[in-house]
PDB file of C-alpha atoms and ligand atoms in Angstrom:
ATOM      1  CA  MET Q   1     -49.865 -49.194-133.180  1.00 48.00           C
ATOM      2  CA  ALA Q   2     -50.434 -45.455-132.759  1.00 49.00           C
ATOM      3  CA  LYS Q   3     -48.025 -43.365-134.706  1.00 51.00           C
ATOM      4  CA  VAL Q   4     -45.531 -41.253-132.811  1.00 55.00           C
ATOM      5  CA  ALA Q   5     -46.056 -37.487-133.197  1.00 60.00           C
ATOM      6  CA  GLY Q   6     -43.900 -36.194-136.029  1.00 75.00           C
ATOM      7  CA  GLU Q   7     -43.479 -39.621-137.561  1.00 91.00           C
ATOM      8  CA  LYS Q   8     -45.170 -40.668-140.772  1.00 96.00           C
ATOM      9  CA  LEU Q   9     -46.597 -43.970-141.808  1.00 98.00           C
ATOM     10  CA  LEU Q  10     -44.539 -45.669-144.501  1.00 97.00           C
ATOM     11  CA  SER Q  11     -47.522 -45.387-146.863  1.00 98.00           C
ATOM     12  CA  GLU Q  12     -47.586 -41.594-146.300  1.00 97.00           C
ATOM     13  CA  ALA Q  13     -43.840 -41.292-146.795  1.00 98.00           C
ATOM     14  CA  VAL Q  14     -44.071 -43.237-150.056  1.00 97.00           C
ATOM     15  CA  GLN Q  15     -46.726 -40.847-151.351  1.00 96.00           C
ATOM     16  CA  GLU Q  16     -45.028 -37.662-150.153  1.00 96.00           C
ATOM     17  CA  ARG Q  17     -41.292 -38.284-150.736  1.00 98.00           C
ATOM     18  CA  ARG Q  18     -39.431 -36.207-153.308  1.00 98.00           C
ATOM     19  CA  ALA Q  19     -35.731 -36.168-154.111  1.00 98.00           C
ATOM     20  CA  THR Q  20     -34.741 -33.048-152.184  1.00 98.00           C
ATOM     21  CA  ARG Q  21     -32.931 -30.340-154.135  1.00 97.00           C
ATOM     22  CA  SER Q  22     -31.770 -28.144-151.294  1.00 97.00           C
ATOM     23  CA  PHE Q  23     -31.379 -28.574-147.519  1.00 98.00           C
ATOM     24  CA  GLU Q  24     -31.337 -26.272-144.478  1.00 97.00           C
ATOM     25  CA  GLN Q  25     -27.932 -26.466-142.820  1.00 92.00           C
ATOM     26  CA  VAL Q  26     -29.003 -28.011-139.503  1.00 92.00           C
ATOM     27  CA  PRO Q  27     -27.502 -30.913-137.557  1.00 91.00           C
ATOM     28  CA  ILE Q  28     -29.328 -34.238-137.374  1.00 94.00           C
ATOM     29  CA  HIS Q  29     -30.296 -35.746-133.991  1.00 95.00           C
ATOM     30  CA  SER Q  30     -27.837 -38.538-133.338  1.00 96.00           C
ATOM     31  CA  ALA Q  31     -30.628 -40.788-131.986  1.00 97.00           C
ATOM     32  CA  ASP Q  32     -32.453 -40.402-135.316  1.00 97.00           C
ATOM     33  CA  LEU Q  33     -29.292 -41.036-137.306  1.00 98.00           C
ATOM     34  CA  LYS Q  34     -28.750 -44.200-135.268  1.00 98.00           C
ATOM     35  CA  LYS Q  35     -32.306 -45.371-136.026  1.00 98.00           C
ATOM     36  CA  ILE Q  36     -31.835 -44.658-139.722  1.00 98.00           C
ATOM     37  CA  LEU Q  37     -28.522 -46.530-139.924  1.00 98.00           C
ATOM     38  CA  GLU Q  38     -29.669 -49.459-137.830  1.00 98.00           C
ATOM     39  CA  SER Q  39     -32.773 -49.903-139.972  1.00 98.00           C
ATOM     40  CA  GLY Q  40     -30.574 -50.336-143.037  1.00 98.00           C
ATOM     41  CA  LEU Q  41     -28.364 -52.815-141.266  1.00 98.00           C
ATOM     42  CA  THR Q  42     -31.387 -55.080-140.725  1.00 98.00           C
ATOM     43  CA  ALA Q  43     -31.943 -55.384-144.490  1.00 98.00           C
ATOM     44  CA  PRO Q  44     -31.877 -58.869-146.001  1.00 98.00           C
ATOM     45  CA  SER Q  45     -28.820 -60.187-147.883  1.00 97.00           C
ATOM     46  CA  ALA Q  46     -27.883 -63.433-149.600  1.00 94.00           C
ATOM     47  CA  TYR Q  47     -26.494 -65.895-147.026  1.00 93.00           C
ATOM     48  CA  ASN Q  48     -26.862 -63.001-144.566  1.00 94.00           C
ATOM     49  CA  LEU Q  49     -23.477 -61.817-145.886  1.00 95.00           C
ATOM     50  CA  GLN Q  50     -24.179 -58.093-145.424  1.00 98.00           C
ATOM     51  CA  PRO Q  51     -21.528 -56.917-147.911  1.00 97.00           C
ATOM     52  CA  TRP Q  52     -22.550 -53.276-147.357  1.00 98.00           C
ATOM     53  CA  ARG Q  53     -20.425 -50.624-145.653  1.00 98.00           C
ATOM     54  CA  PHE Q  54     -21.477 -47.031-144.929  1.00 99.00           C
ATOM     55  CA  VAL Q  55     -19.440 -43.885-144.411  1.00 98.00           C
ATOM     56  CA  VAL Q  56     -21.536 -41.246-142.626  1.00 98.00           C
ATOM     57  CA  VAL Q  57     -20.283 -37.806-143.591  1.00 98.00           C
ATOM     58  CA  ARG Q  58     -21.165 -34.927-141.268  1.00 97.00           C
ATOM     59  CA  GLU Q  59     -17.939 -32.918-140.831  1.00 97.00           C
ATOM     60  CA  ARG Q  60     -17.737 -29.719-142.858  1.00 97.00           C
ATOM     61  CA  GLU Q  61     -14.320 -30.554-144.332  1.00 98.00           C
ATOM     62  CA  HIS Q  62     -15.345 -34.068-145.394  1.00 98.00           C
ATOM     63  CA  LYS Q  63     -18.578 -32.772-146.923  1.00 98.00           C
ATOM     64  CA  LYS Q  64     -16.561 -30.271-148.927  1.00 98.00           C
ATOM     65  CA  ARG Q  65     -14.294 -33.014-150.240  1.00 98.00           C
ATOM     66  CA  LEU Q  66     -17.259 -35.236-151.042  1.00 98.00           C
ATOM     67  CA  ARG Q  67     -19.016 -32.410-152.887  1.00 98.00           C
ATOM     68  CA  ALA Q  68     -15.911 -31.922-155.047  1.00 98.00           C
ATOM     69  CA  ALA Q  69     -16.043 -35.652-155.916  1.00 98.00           C
ATOM     70  CA  ALA Q  70     -19.757 -35.415-156.753  1.00 98.00           C
ATOM     71  CA  PHE Q  71     -19.910 -32.860-159.555  1.00 98.00           C
ATOM     72  CA  ASN Q  72     -20.110 -30.032-157.057  1.00 98.00           C
ATOM     73  CA  GLN Q  73     -23.675 -30.884-155.941  1.00 98.00           C
ATOM     74  CA  ALA Q  74     -24.434 -28.239-153.316  1.00 98.00           C
ATOM     75  CA  LYS Q  75     -26.872 -30.431-151.373  1.00 98.00           C
ATOM     76  CA  ILE Q  76     -23.923 -32.523-150.192  1.00 98.00           C
ATOM     77  CA  GLU Q  77     -22.594 -29.621-148.154  1.00 98.00           C
ATOM     78  CA  GLU Q  78     -26.063 -28.455-147.089  1.00 98.00           C
ATOM     79  CA  ALA Q  79     -27.443 -31.808-145.886  1.00 98.00           C
ATOM     80  CA  SER Q  80     -27.257 -32.740-142.212  1.00 98.00           C
ATOM     81  CA  ALA Q  81     -25.578 -36.039-143.121  1.00 98.00           C
ATOM     82  CA  VAL Q  82     -24.615 -37.833-146.289  1.00 98.00           C
ATOM     83  CA  ILE Q  83     -24.485 -41.597-146.149  1.00 99.00           C
ATOM     84  CA  VAL Q  84     -21.948 -42.953-148.606  1.00 99.00           C
ATOM     85  CA  ALA Q  85     -23.239 -46.426-149.369  1.00 99.00           C
ATOM     86  CA  CYS Q  86     -20.440 -48.836-150.259  1.00 98.00           C
ATOM     87  CA  GLY Q  87     -19.993 -52.553-150.803  1.00 98.00           C
ATOM     88  CA  ASP Q  88     -17.004 -54.729-150.049  1.00 96.00           C
ATOM     89  CA  PRO Q  89     -16.677 -57.559-152.598  1.00 93.00           C
ATOM     90  CA  GLN Q  90     -13.870 -59.142-150.569  1.00 93.00           C
ATOM     91  CA  GLY Q  91     -15.477 -59.029-147.149  1.00 95.00           C
ATOM     92  CA  TRP Q  92     -16.606 -62.665-147.380  1.00 92.00           C
ATOM     93  CA  LYS Q  93     -12.950 -63.735-147.692  1.00 91.00           C
ATOM     94  CA  GLU Q  94     -11.768 -61.459-144.950  1.00 93.00           C
ATOM     95  CA  GLY Q  95     -13.765 -62.543-141.953  1.00 94.00           C
ATOM     96  CA  ASP Q  96     -17.401 -61.832-142.840  1.00 94.00           C
ATOM     97  CA  LEU Q  97     -18.229 -65.525-143.401  1.00 91.00           C
ATOM     98  CA  ASP Q  98     -16.859 -66.408-139.968  1.00 91.00           C
ATOM     99  CA  GLU Q  99     -18.759 -63.548-138.418  1.00 94.00           C
ATOM    100  CA  VAL Q 100     -22.016 -64.572-140.132  1.00 93.00           C
ATOM    101  CA  ALA Q 101     -21.522 -68.073-138.699  1.00 89.00           C
ATOM    102  CA  ARG Q 102     -20.719 -66.730-135.231  1.00 91.00           C
ATOM    103  CA  ILE Q 103     -23.738 -64.445-134.968  1.00 92.00           C
ATOM    104  CA  GLY Q 104     -25.976 -67.073-136.580  1.00 89.00           C
ATOM    105  CA  LYS Q 105     -24.988 -69.571-133.883  1.00 88.00           C
ATOM    106  CA  GLN Q 106     -25.425 -66.924-131.205  1.00 90.00           C
ATOM    107  CA  HIS Q 107     -29.016 -66.517-132.364  1.00 90.00           C
ATOM    108  CA  GLY Q 108     -29.556 -70.262-132.379  1.00 86.00           C
ATOM    109  CA  PHE Q 109     -29.980 -70.141-136.121  1.00 78.00           C
ATOM    110  CA  ASP Q 110     -27.332 -72.227-137.867  1.00 70.00           C
ATOM    111  CA  ASN Q 111     -25.862 -75.645-137.300  1.00 80.00           C
ATOM    112  CA  GLU Q 112     -22.328 -76.690-138.301  1.00 81.00           C
ATOM    113  CA  GLN Q 113     -23.514 -78.563-141.379  1.00 84.00           C
ATOM    114  CA  LYS Q 114     -25.491 -75.623-142.708  1.00 84.00           C
ATOM    115  CA  ILE Q 115     -22.611 -73.232-142.006  1.00 84.00           C
ATOM    116  CA  GLU Q 116     -20.172 -75.413-143.973  1.00 84.00           C
ATOM    117  CA  LYS Q 117     -22.641 -75.777-146.862  1.00 87.00           C
ATOM    118  CA  ASN Q 118     -23.101 -71.988-147.014  1.00 87.00           C
ATOM    119  CA  ARG Q 119     -19.353 -71.436-146.879  1.00 86.00           C
ATOM    120  CA  LEU Q 120     -18.834 -73.665-149.930  1.00 88.00           C
ATOM    121  CA  GLU Q 121     -21.699 -72.077-151.840  1.00 89.00           C
ATOM    122  CA  VAL Q 122     -20.460 -68.549-151.176  1.00 89.00           C
ATOM    123  CA  ALA Q 123     -16.904 -69.470-152.191  1.00 86.00           C
ATOM    124  CA  SER Q 124     -18.243 -70.955-155.416  1.00 86.00           C
ATOM    125  CA  LEU Q 125     -20.551 -67.991-156.124  1.00 87.00           C
ATOM    126  CA  LEU Q 126     -18.126 -65.188-155.396  1.00 87.00           C
ATOM    127  CA  GLY Q 127     -14.758 -66.853-155.789  1.00 83.00           C
ATOM    128  CA  GLY Q 128     -15.345 -69.454-158.510  1.00 75.00           C
ATOM    129  CA  THR Q 129     -14.232 -69.156-162.104  1.00 70.00           C
ATOM    130  CA  PRO Q 130     -16.991 -67.376-164.020  1.00 65.00           C
ATOM    131  CA  GLY Q 131     -19.027 -69.841-166.049  1.00 64.00           C
ATOM    132  CA  LYS Q 132     -17.027 -72.848-164.826  1.00 66.00           C
ATOM    133  CA  THR Q 133     -17.540 -73.269-161.130  1.00 62.00           C
ATOM    134  CA  GLY Q 134     -20.620 -71.141-160.772  1.00 65.00           C
ATOM    135  CA  GLY Q 135     -18.629 -68.001-160.023  1.00 71.00           C
ATOM    136  CA  ILE Q 136     -20.309 -64.732-160.944  1.00 73.00           C
ATOM    137  CA  GLY Q 137     -17.050 -63.032-161.942  1.00 67.00           C
ATOM    138  CA  PRO Q 138     -17.553 -59.482-163.264  1.00 60.00           C
ATOM    139  CA  SER Q 139     -21.181 -59.449-162.174  1.00 88.00           C
ATOM    140  CA  VAL Q 140     -19.928 -59.215-158.619  1.00 88.00           C
ATOM    141  CA  ALA Q 141     -20.618 -55.491-159.155  1.00 91.00           C
ATOM    142  CA  VAL Q 142     -24.293 -56.321-159.734  1.00 93.00           C
ATOM    143  CA  TRP Q 143     -24.285 -58.568-156.671  1.00 94.00           C
ATOM    144  CA  ILE Q 144     -22.808 -55.818-154.521  1.00 96.00           C
ATOM    145  CA  ASN Q 145     -25.182 -53.224-155.934  1.00 97.00           C
ATOM    146  CA  ARG Q 146     -28.345 -55.168-155.150  1.00 95.00           C
ATOM    147  CA  HIS Q 147     -27.311 -55.635-151.535  1.00 97.00           C
ATOM    148  CA  VAL Q 148     -26.085 -52.121-150.889  1.00 98.00           C
ATOM    149  CA  MET Q 149     -29.177 -50.569-152.470  1.00 98.00           C
ATOM    150  CA  ILE Q 150     -31.651 -52.582-150.414  1.00 98.00           C
ATOM    151  CA  ALA Q 151     -29.922 -51.424-147.212  1.00 98.00           C
ATOM    152  CA  CYS Q 152     -29.564 -47.839-148.423  1.00 98.00           C
ATOM    153  CA  THR Q 153     -33.206 -47.708-149.526  1.00 98.00           C
ATOM    154  CA  THR Q 154     -34.295 -48.993-146.124  1.00 98.00           C
ATOM    155  CA  MET Q 155     -32.378 -46.071-144.597  1.00 98.00           C
ATOM    156  CA  MET Q 156     -34.074 -43.634-146.978  1.00 98.00           C
ATOM    157  CA  TRP Q 157     -37.557 -44.787-145.941  1.00 98.00           C
ATOM    158  CA  THR Q 158     -36.703 -44.742-142.261  1.00 98.00           C
ATOM    159  CA  ALA Q 159     -35.413 -41.177-142.571  1.00 98.00           C
ATOM    160  CA  GLU Q 160     -38.575 -40.159-144.437  1.00 98.00           C
ATOM    161  CA  THR Q 161     -40.889 -41.753-141.870  1.00 98.00           C
ATOM    162  CA  LEU Q 162     -38.986 -39.934-139.115  1.00 97.00           C
ATOM    163  CA  GLY Q 163     -39.860 -36.652-140.865  1.00 96.00           C
ATOM    164  CA  TYR Q 164     -36.533 -36.005-142.634  1.00 97.00           C
ATOM    165  CA  ASP Q 165     -36.084 -35.242-146.314  1.00 97.00           C
ATOM    166  CA  THR Q 166     -33.696 -37.242-148.462  1.00 98.00           C
ATOM    167  CA  ALA Q 167     -31.806 -37.130-151.743  1.00 98.00           C
ATOM    168  CA  PRO Q 168     -30.346 -40.286-153.302  1.00 98.00           C
ATOM    169  CA  MET Q 169     -27.435 -39.599-155.661  1.00 98.00           C
ATOM    170  CA  GLU Q 170     -25.446 -41.404-158.296  1.00 98.00           C
ATOM    171  CA  GLY Q 171     -23.796 -38.239-159.548  1.00 98.00           C
ATOM    172  CA  PHE Q 172     -20.273 -38.798-158.242  1.00 98.00           C
ATOM    173  CA  GLU Q 173     -16.906 -40.064-159.441  1.00 98.00           C
ATOM    174  CA  GLU Q 174     -16.160 -43.276-157.624  1.00 98.00           C
ATOM    175  CA  ASP Q 175     -12.361 -42.917-157.648  1.00 98.00           C
ATOM    176  CA  LYS Q 176     -12.573 -39.380-156.360  1.00 98.00           C
ATOM    177  CA  VAL Q 177     -14.993 -40.368-153.581  1.00 98.00           C
ATOM    178  CA  ARG Q 178     -12.577 -43.128-152.545  1.00 98.00           C
ATOM    179  CA  VAL Q 179      -9.699 -40.673-152.321  1.00 98.00           C
ATOM    180  CA  ALA Q 180     -11.811 -38.023-150.545  1.00 98.00           C
ATOM    181  CA  LEU Q 181     -12.920 -40.390-147.773  1.00 98.00           C
ATOM    182  CA  ASN Q 182     -10.013 -42.861-147.564  1.00 98.00           C
ATOM    183  CA  ILE Q 183     -12.094 -45.730-148.928  1.00 98.00           C
ATOM    184  CA  PRO Q 184      -9.970 -48.750-149.990  1.00 98.00           C
ATOM    185  CA  GLU Q 185      -9.566 -49.271-153.721  1.00 97.00           C
ATOM    186  CA  HIS Q 186     -11.347 -52.630-153.888  1.00 95.00           C
ATOM    187  CA  VAL Q 187     -14.497 -51.230-152.196  1.00 97.00           C
ATOM    188  CA  ARG Q 188     -17.326 -50.134-154.518  1.00 97.00           C
ATOM    189  CA  VAL Q 189     -19.078 -46.829-153.900  1.00 98.00           C
ATOM    190  CA  VAL Q 190     -22.682 -47.502-154.897  1.00 98.00           C
ATOM    191  CA  ALA Q 191     -24.747 -44.440-153.965  1.00 98.00           C
ATOM    192  CA  LEU Q 192     -24.924 -41.358-151.785  1.00 98.00           C
ATOM    193  CA  LEU Q 193     -27.928 -40.601-149.591  1.00 99.00           C
ATOM    194  CA  ALA Q 194     -28.267 -37.036-148.297  1.00 98.00           C
ATOM    195  CA  ILE Q 195     -30.537 -36.580-145.276  1.00 98.00           C
ATOM    196  CA  GLY Q 196     -31.758 -33.369-143.665  1.00 98.00           C
ATOM    197  CA  ARG Q 197     -34.494 -30.761-143.600  1.00 97.00           C
ATOM    198  CA  ARG Q 198     -35.676 -29.471-146.933  1.00 97.00           C
ATOM    199  CA  LYS Q 199     -35.113 -25.787-147.738  1.00 97.00           C
ATOM    200  CA  GLY Q 200     -38.123 -24.246-149.509  1.00 94.00           C
ATOM    201  CA  PRO Q 201     -40.893 -26.183-151.200  1.00 93.00           C
ATOM    202  CA  ASP Q 202     -40.408 -29.617-152.687  1.00 93.00           C
ATOM    203  CA  LYS Q 203     -40.021 -29.861-156.415  1.00 91.00           C
ATOM    204  CA  PRO Q 204     -43.246 -31.007-158.095  1.00 94.00           C
ATOM    205  CA  PHE Q 205     -43.931 -34.696-158.647  1.00 96.00           C
ATOM    206  CA  ALA Q 206     -42.738 -35.558-162.148  1.00 96.00           C
ATOM    207  CA  GLY Q 207     -45.165 -38.480-162.483  1.00 97.00           C
ATOM    208  CA  ARG Q 208     -44.532 -42.143-163.185  1.00 97.00           C
ATOM    209  CA  PHE Q 209     -45.279 -44.533-166.038  1.00 97.00           C
ATOM    210  CA  PRO Q 210     -48.690 -46.199-165.864  1.00 96.00           C
ATOM    211  CA  SER Q 211     -48.313 -49.715-164.472  1.00 96.00           C
ATOM    212  CA  SER Q 212     -49.425 -51.119-167.838  1.00 95.00           C
ATOM    213  CA  ARG Q 213     -45.944 -50.185-169.067  1.00 96.00           C
ATOM    214  CA  THR Q 214     -43.959 -51.690-166.218  1.00 97.00           C
ATOM    215  CA  VAL Q 215     -45.968 -54.467-164.518  1.00 97.00           C
ATOM    216  CA  PHE Q 216     -46.801 -57.793-166.131  1.00 98.00           C
ATOM    217  CA  ALA Q 217     -48.942 -60.689-165.011  1.00 98.00           C
ATOM    218  CA  ASP Q 218     -47.239 -64.082-164.883  1.00 97.00           C
ATOM    219  CA  GLU Q 219     -45.125 -63.497-167.966  1.00 97.00           C
ATOM    220  CA  TRP Q 220     -43.360 -60.632-169.687  1.00 98.00           C
ATOM    221  CA  GLY Q 221     -45.689 -58.384-171.660  1.00 96.00           C
ATOM    222  CA  LYS Q 222     -48.984 -59.780-170.354  1.00 95.00           C
ATOM    223  CA  GLY Q 223     -51.242 -57.039-168.968  1.00 94.00           C
ATOM    224  CA  MET Q 224     -51.969 -57.086-165.261  1.00 94.00           C
ATOM    225  CA  GLU Q 225     -55.559 -56.594-164.090  1.00 91.00           C
ATOM    226  CA  PHE Q 226     -55.935 -54.824-160.749  1.00 87.00           C
TER     227      PHE Q 226
HETATM  228  C1  FMN B 301     -30.080 -44.065-157.708  1.00 62.86           C
HETATM  229  C2  FMN B 301     -30.485 -42.624-157.876  1.00 62.86           C
HETATM  230  C3  FMN B 301     -29.529 -41.685-158.224  1.00 62.86           C
HETATM  231  C4  FMN B 301     -29.854 -40.336-158.321  1.00 62.86           C
HETATM  232  N1  FMN B 301     -28.856 -39.423-158.533  1.00 62.86           N
HETATM  233  C5  FMN B 301     -29.141 -38.110-158.450  1.00 62.86           C
HETATM  234  C6  FMN B 301     -28.083 -37.156-158.469  1.00 62.86           C
HETATM  235  O1  FMN B 301     -26.904 -37.478-158.526  1.00 62.86           O
HETATM  236  N2  FMN B 301     -28.427 -35.849-158.388  1.00 62.86           N
HETATM  237  C7  FMN B 301     -29.718 -35.436-158.271  1.00 62.86           C
HETATM  238  O2  FMN B 301     -29.953 -34.224-158.188  1.00 62.86           O
HETATM  239  N3  FMN B 301     -30.740 -36.328-158.224  1.00 62.86           N
HETATM  240  C8  FMN B 301     -30.482 -37.643-158.290  1.00 62.86           C
HETATM  241  N4  FMN B 301     -31.503 -38.566-158.174  1.00 62.86           N
HETATM  242  C9  FMN B 301     -32.891 -38.107-157.982  1.00 62.86           C
HETATM  243  C10 FMN B 301     -33.754 -38.316-159.206  1.00 62.86           C
HETATM  244  O3  FMN B 301     -33.471 -37.347-160.182  1.00 62.86           O
HETATM  245  C11 FMN B 301     -35.217 -38.295-158.799  1.00 62.86           C
HETATM  246  O4  FMN B 301     -35.455 -39.368-157.913  1.00 62.86           O
HETATM  247  C12 FMN B 301     -36.168 -38.402-159.981  1.00 62.86           C
HETATM  248  O5  FMN B 301     -36.063 -37.286-160.805  1.00 62.86           O
HETATM  249  C13 FMN B 301     -37.626 -38.543-159.553  1.00 62.86           C
HETATM  250  O6  FMN B 301     -37.974 -37.499-158.659  1.00 62.86           O
HETATM  251  P1  FMN B 301     -38.602 -37.820-157.227  1.00 62.86           P
HETATM  252  O7  FMN B 301     -37.670 -38.779-156.565  1.00 62.86           O
HETATM  253  O8  FMN B 301     -38.637 -36.506-156.533  1.00 62.86           O
HETATM  254  O9  FMN B 301     -39.952 -38.381-157.462  1.00 62.86           O
HETATM  255  C14 FMN B 301     -31.193 -39.918-158.110  1.00 62.86           C
HETATM  256  C15 FMN B 301     -32.158 -40.876-157.801  1.00 62.86           C
HETATM  257  C16 FMN B 301     -31.817 -42.209-157.660  1.00 62.86           C
HETATM  258  C17 FMN B 301     -32.859 -43.201-157.250  1.00 62.86           C
END
């Protein structure tokens, strides 16, 4: 398919993306923001549970509060929007499982038997006693993180292909972010994603490890031939 003027191919965005240091203070087109958010919401998740939640911060006052909770990083106030990527470890107990079943049926996807089987598996995975009934216990944080990051990363690439610049951030204090944005205590704040138009030139590419250090063939440590 021909590429739309102003849009980049994913392969180009992957080559050209840098973590943006500073943004022009310009608003983001709401149609683009919608595309970016919706792309993330199509990300895959275990049992289609979608435990992610996103707070989109655009108001000046909220940005200010968020910046104060994020080690005073100026790009939070400069960016057109900051997506606060969160995960709700209790969502499955509080209606998400029913909703997954409802939309699955609506799409002709699940039958009653499969839905019940999934329900039991999810309850055992997320609600079981760690080590006894298959529950994952404290590693629920890891479980949440892997889901929220795949959705958030999808949003980052969509923003980049639409011609925006982005900055992912882990430099924040979770408790303070919760207070700043009225996020419930049980919800995990996983990452921030600033989106906007870069101010000035990008910082230089800092390079990456050669794949011989990070990619193995078939088993750990075995060199991969390309
Ligand atoms: C999960 C994550 C958290 C990050 N947190 C911050 C941050 O809080 N502040 C910041 O300035 N950069 C942050 N970065 C950006 C990294 O410093 C940057 O990606 C890295 O130096 C490589 O540069 P590049 O992305 O431009 O290639 C973060 C990146 C990732 C993926």
